[in-house]
Amino acid sequence: MPSLTLLGQAVVSGLLAGGLYGLLALGLSLSWGLLRLVNLAHFALALLGAYLTYQLGVAFHLSPWLAAVIIVPVFFLLGVGLHAVFAYFRVTEFTSLLVTFGVTVIIESVIQWFWTADFRRYETPYATASTRVGPLFVPTLDLLACLTAAALALATWAWLRFSYVGKALRASAEDPAIAAAFGVNHRAQAFLLSGVSAAYAGIAGAFIALISTLAPSQIWAWVGVVFAVVIIGGLANPIGALLAGLLIGVSESVTMVVVTPAWAPLVSFSVLILLLIARPGRV
Amino acid sequence: MSARGRSFAAGLLGVGLALGVLPLVGLPAFYESFLYLVFSWIALATSWAILSGYAGYFSFGHGAFFGAGMYTTATLTTALEVPFLATLPAAGGVAALLGAAIGAVVFRVKRLRGELFGLLTLAVTFVLATIVLNTRIDGGPGVYLSAVPLPRLVSSPTGTLYLLALGLAVGTVGMAWAVAHSRLGLGLFAIHDDEDVAEVEGVPTLAYKLVAFTVSAGVAGVAGGIHAMYVSYVTVGETFSITVPLYVVLMSVLGGARHWLGPAVGATIITASLYAFTGGQQAVLGRAVVAFVLIVVMLLLPEGVVPAILRRWRAWRPQRDAAAAAESLAAHGTAANAVAGTSAIGDRHVVGMGNTIDDGHPRAGTTPALECNDVWKAFGGIQALRGVSLTVAPGEIVGLVGPNGSGKTTLINVVSGHYAADRGRIALGAVTLTGRPAHEISSLGIGRTYQIPRPFAHFTAWENVALAATFGAARCSPQAARAEARAWLEFTGLGRRAAAMPHELNLHERKFLELARALAARPRVILLDEVLSGLNPGEVAGAIRLIRAIRERDVAILFVEHLMRAVLELSDRVVVLNEGEVIAEGSPHECVRAARVVEVYLGKAHVA
């Protein structure tokens, strides 16, 4: 059994890593839950965002915060464009998965074409900064990512809960025909949501660039865990996605400390399997 | 074996032999290696489609079965020094067992939807990978098979692997064809379109899904076993990567997952185009091109390449095709007449349906065909049925009426086995129905229609009815079922619409299709759920004649109806339900005058 300090540190790192899971899950959860589109390309977009942040920083000495200001609107438009294709071809839930798989492979190829398959590391002065809380270290960047995830999750929740657009989106997800009969313009809102979801991928990307080492194959590393987070959190439930991200993050990092790092994936997927079997109504 | 089956088998064997002699005539190893990959992917994609394409349960777990096979062969050949060929059945067996175990758990999940199944199977893959990585099966460094002796079927080692993969691919495609043309395949296609209805029509859905999943997993396991030898170095990262599950899905969907040849075509296209771009930057570009083609095909031909080509092909030669169809219809028509002449649909029932032969009409007093005794059913806090008891005798028509929400449709759902009763006993003659699965209840002789018609969307009207004849109490062979179905389409006046797809039928035709489908199962009791609602007066008159003609066959009829004119005209007896309780029972005219019934329908009379 590891020491209490080690365990405490594991919980802290798990929470912080979980924030990033939650941030990635947020956009996926929205488009899946409200548009019934499974956007596998969300991971590719996030990594593309990370590489763009890296490129803007390395080549133009643009700070990551300024890079994000550029990337977010561009990604919003990318999301709108992707949805335009889906809307034009009336893509179904399942076809969306296959089409976005194709998009993912194309983005992966583009990344590999420009940045090669080699690992890239974005060196910033913030990378090693951390705050000390008692015996525990809290890395500043990870904390920032986690706080951003929490802020976005709360804002998105409030948006869906209280704004007209949010209510209209939820109504359309329940029954598009009835919602349309009551004057909901589902098409316009779907474009907005798809754009927002892609913009979230861009924000997640900026943090990925700052926190982790980049390689094109990283796209696939996130898929399993984040899908688990999305389902555990409940579709189109921003707070749920955040909490599920934190839960999975903590359970993974505690497993790493208590057992061995290699067993970590077993935890998240066992949680997912048990949850799906016990509560199949969540998806 | 049918003539079609023989010519298919001959063709497949011919292709297999022609490809099989290639290593003997000295095909360069490069091509052997390339074709090996094609065959391996054909076996994987085709086996995947047997459950996922046919029944529509998209599995993302094919990598788990492939990996289970790979590690079985790797472990047996290295740790236990079992000869390579002897490990292949074991590889298939382990994977099949894994498939059966996963299926036995997952298919019991209520309201299991497609995406849910996909994610569960993907999650299982990751769990399995973690276990293999952390136990002695692998432990981290991977397993080397380079020292394992490879038996020499032909002079070169690649030639041997080529032949093994070819054999597996040919066998799998042959099996996919055989399944598609069997009772199992028919059931799986029906599950794809509407699983609840398939079960109620008599398809043993759980058993069929399990068999398909097990077979599909087993083939993937054998393919994995062969592949372990091909790569000769097995690692968890490569084996359980996302590649296998995604590629089999893409290949099958590209080729057409519901067609037996679709996955093989898709596998060939994708493997060949990936192989065309090898090495360095070109490979990166190649992958992007393949991905782009995939996107375009998915958007333009969502049903897949093979079905799309077949459709164009038929459209190109409309005249020949129409003539053939007419010929086939005529042939089946004759067969149907022959059946009608000799079997129980005989003259008295079909030809003489206008007759009013009243002999042997068992009325009240004879043994009931259907007997419900104190049936209870609750949904959460809502008590839908509170101790309903009723009987229907053979040849009797009982009208079940009551306000909306009184439990009429629930009763039909409980009798047909769609819901299990909480309490009480339902019997068909001497046989207890309560506690049996819906498909068993159907094959014992309970037929039903749905208020909103639920035909199988990818089946023609004829195939819809034939399915009921195959799986219901009639238990026809597929050939006999087509003849039988033809007769019931004629009986319900849909003979001319036999080749139409359900979406081409209007409401009246779809309602009659429901009826034809229920009748083709040869039920002893038929439950009609508002067959008349939404029909115009002329159509209602036709339907009433039809229901009378059904009664002439000594079938017990329980019909739910709001249309009082039809209830009064048709029913021998009426049972009135309100809030899940029987509040009146008796002759139609008595019932509609009973004070309690009037009160329920119109409210309490208040004296002014």
Tab-separated table of N, CA, C and O in Angstrom, chain B residues 545-580:
chain	number	residue	atom	x	y	z
B	545	ARG	N	-65.687	-8.685	-43.785
B	545	ARG	CA	-65.879	-9.945	-44.517
B	545	ARG	C	-64.699	-10.885	-44.280
B	545	ARG	O	-64.870	-12.081	-44.070
B	546	LEU	N	-63.516	-10.296	-44.280
B	546	LEU	CA	-62.293	-11.073	-44.116
B	546	LEU	C	-62.247	-11.737	-42.746
B	546	LEU	O	-61.928	-12.911	-42.613
B	547	ILE	N	-62.614	-10.970	-41.708
B	547	ILE	CA	-62.562	-11.517	-40.344
B	547	ILE	C	-63.562	-12.659	-40.209
B	547	ILE	O	-63.288	-13.686	-39.591
B	548	ARG	N	-64.736	-12.509	-40.860
B	548	ARG	CA	-65.714	-13.597	-40.826
B	548	ARG	C	-65.134	-14.839	-41.494
B	548	ARG	O	-65.316	-15.951	-41.022
B	549	ALA	N	-64.447	-14.620	-42.622
B	549	ALA	CA	-63.870	-15.755	-43.343
B	549	ALA	C	-62.801	-16.450	-42.499
B	549	ALA	O	-62.638	-17.659	-42.566
B	550	ILE	N	-62.093	-15.665	-41.678
B	550	ILE	CA	-61.069	-16.274	-40.814
B	550	ILE	C	-61.742	-17.157	-39.774
B	550	ILE	O	-61.307	-18.257	-39.479
B	551	ARG	N	-62.871	-16.674	-39.248
B	551	ARG	CA	-63.599	-17.422	-38.231
B	551	ARG	C	-64.039	-18.791	-38.780
B	551	ARG	O	-64.065	-19.780	-38.056
B	552	GLU	N	-64.401	-18.808	-40.077
B	552	GLU	CA	-64.836	-20.060	-40.700
B	552	GLU	C	-63.785	-21.150	-40.547
B	552	GLU	O	-64.064	-22.319	-40.716
B	553	ARG	N	-62.510	-20.758	-40.273
B	553	ARG	CA	-61.451	-21.753	-40.145
B	553	ARG	C	-61.293	-22.214	-38.690
B	553	ARG	O	-60.283	-22.775	-38.329
B	554	ASP	N	-62.299	-21.938	-37.866
B	554	ASP	CA	-62.252	-22.339	-36.456
B	554	ASP	C	-61.131	-21.676	-35.677
B	554	ASP	O	-60.648	-22.200	-34.677
B	555	VAL	N	-60.709	-20.515	-36.155
B	555	VAL	CA	-59.713	-19.762	-35.409
B	555	VAL	C	-60.450	-18.946	-34.356
B	555	VAL	O	-61.523	-18.410	-34.631
B	556	ALA	N	-59.904	-18.902	-33.159
B	556	ALA	CA	-60.475	-18.052	-32.118
B	556	ALA	C	-59.971	-16.632	-32.342
B	556	ALA	O	-58.781	-16.429	-32.543
B	557	ILE	N	-60.882	-15.656	-32.337
B	557	ILE	CA	-60.483	-14.275	-32.628
B	557	ILE	C	-60.794	-13.377	-31.442
B	557	ILE	O	-61.926	-13.335	-30.961
B	558	LEU	N	-59.742	-12.677	-30.971
B	558	LEU	CA	-59.955	-11.656	-29.939
B	558	LEU	C	-59.624	-10.344	-30.617
B	558	LEU	O	-58.493	-10.144	-31.057
B	559	PHE	N	-60.628	-9.479	-30.787
B	559	PHE	CA	-60.275	-8.252	-31.482
B	559	PHE	C	-60.600	-6.994	-30.700
B	559	PHE	O	-61.642	-6.842	-30.106
B	560	VAL	N	-59.602	-6.123	-30.676
B	560	VAL	CA	-59.707	-4.850	-29.990
B	560	VAL	C	-60.208	-3.854	-31.016
B	560	VAL	O	-59.657	-3.776	-32.118
B	561	GLU	N	-61.261	-3.130	-30.697
B	561	GLU	CA	-61.776	-2.213	-31.700
B	561	GLU	C	-62.518	-1.064	-31.037
B	561	GLU	O	-63.186	-1.245	-30.019
B	562	HIS	N	-62.376	0.108	-31.641
B	562	HIS	CA	-63.141	1.253	-31.163
B	562	HIS	C	-64.382	1.469	-32.021
B	562	HIS	O	-65.321	2.136	-31.614
B	563	LEU	N	-64.372	0.906	-33.228
B	563	LEU	CA	-65.449	1.143	-34.172
B	563	LEU	C	-66.650	0.291	-33.764
B	563	LEU	O	-66.669	-0.925	-33.970
B	564	MET	N	-67.655	0.920	-33.120
B	564	MET	CA	-68.747	0.161	-32.507
B	564	MET	C	-69.565	-0.622	-33.520
B	564	MET	O	-70.051	-1.706	-33.246
B	565	ARG	N	-69.705	-0.037	-34.720
B	565	ARG	CA	-70.495	-0.709	-35.744
B	565	ARG	C	-69.906	-2.100	-36.005
B	565	ARG	O	-70.616	-3.103	-36.036
B	566	ALA	N	-68.566	-2.164	-36.142
B	566	ALA	CA	-67.906	-3.431	-36.426
B	566	ALA	C	-68.024	-4.368	-35.227
B	566	ALA	O	-68.246	-5.567	-35.390
B	567	VAL	N	-67.908	-3.801	-34.025
B	567	VAL	CA	-67.994	-4.639	-32.828
B	567	VAL	C	-69.361	-5.305	-32.762
B	567	VAL	O	-69.482	-6.508	-32.540
B	568	LEU	N	-70.428	-4.522	-32.995
B	568	LEU	CA	-71.781	-5.059	-32.916
B	568	LEU	C	-72.020	-6.092	-34.005
B	568	LEU	O	-72.663	-7.104	-33.801
B	569	GLU	N	-71.472	-5.799	-35.184
B	569	GLU	CA	-71.734	-6.650	-36.330
B	569	GLU	C	-71.003	-7.989	-36.214
B	569	GLU	O	-71.515	-9.020	-36.619
B	570	LEU	N	-69.769	-7.960	-35.685
B	570	LEU	CA	-68.902	-9.137	-35.749
B	570	LEU	C	-68.931	-10.004	-34.499
B	570	LEU	O	-68.842	-11.217	-34.594
B	571	SER	N	-69.018	-9.377	-33.323
B	571	SER	CA	-68.707	-10.125	-32.115
B	571	SER	C	-69.804	-11.098	-31.748
B	571	SER	O	-70.989	-10.785	-31.841
B	572	ASP	N	-69.373	-12.290	-31.295
B	572	ASP	CA	-70.301	-13.203	-30.661
B	572	ASP	C	-70.489	-12.769	-29.223
B	572	ASP	O	-71.554	-12.899	-28.653
B	573	ARG	N	-69.404	-12.275	-28.644
B	573	ARG	CA	-69.413	-11.841	-27.275
B	573	ARG	C	-68.567	-10.581	-27.178
B	573	ARG	O	-67.666	-10.385	-27.980
B	574	VAL	N	-68.823	-9.742	-26.179
B	574	VAL	CA	-68.023	-8.546	-25.978
B	574	VAL	C	-67.511	-8.542	-24.539
B	574	VAL	O	-68.237	-8.923	-23.625
B	575	VAL	N	-66.245	-8.162	-24.377
B	575	VAL	CA	-65.684	-7.985	-23.029
B	575	VAL	C	-65.308	-6.513	-22.913
B	575	VAL	O	-64.633	-5.986	-23.800
B	576	VAL	N	-65.768	-5.844	-21.876
B	576	VAL	CA	-65.473	-4.429	-21.713
B	576	VAL	C	-64.437	-4.259	-20.605
B	576	VAL	O	-64.631	-4.733	-19.481
B	577	LEU	N	-63.326	-3.594	-20.942
B	577	LEU	CA	-62.266	-3.336	-19.968
B	577	LEU	C	-62.324	-1.876	-19.555
B	577	LEU	O	-62.629	-1.013	-20.369
B	578	ASN	N	-62.039	-1.614	-18.297
B	578	ASN	CA	-61.841	-0.245	-17.860
B	578	ASN	C	-60.821	-0.239	-16.736
B	578	ASN	O	-60.954	-0.998	-15.779
B	579	GLU	N	-59.810	0.583	-16.880
B	579	GLU	CA	-58.730	0.658	-15.897
B	579	GLU	C	-58.208	-0.718	-15.515
B	579	GLU	O	-57.958	-1.007	-14.349
B	580	GLY	N	-58.064	-1.570	-16.516
B	580	GLY	CA	-57.442	-2.864	-16.293
B	580	GLY	C	-58.352	-3.917	-15.696
B	580	GLY	O	-57.892	-4.982	-15.306
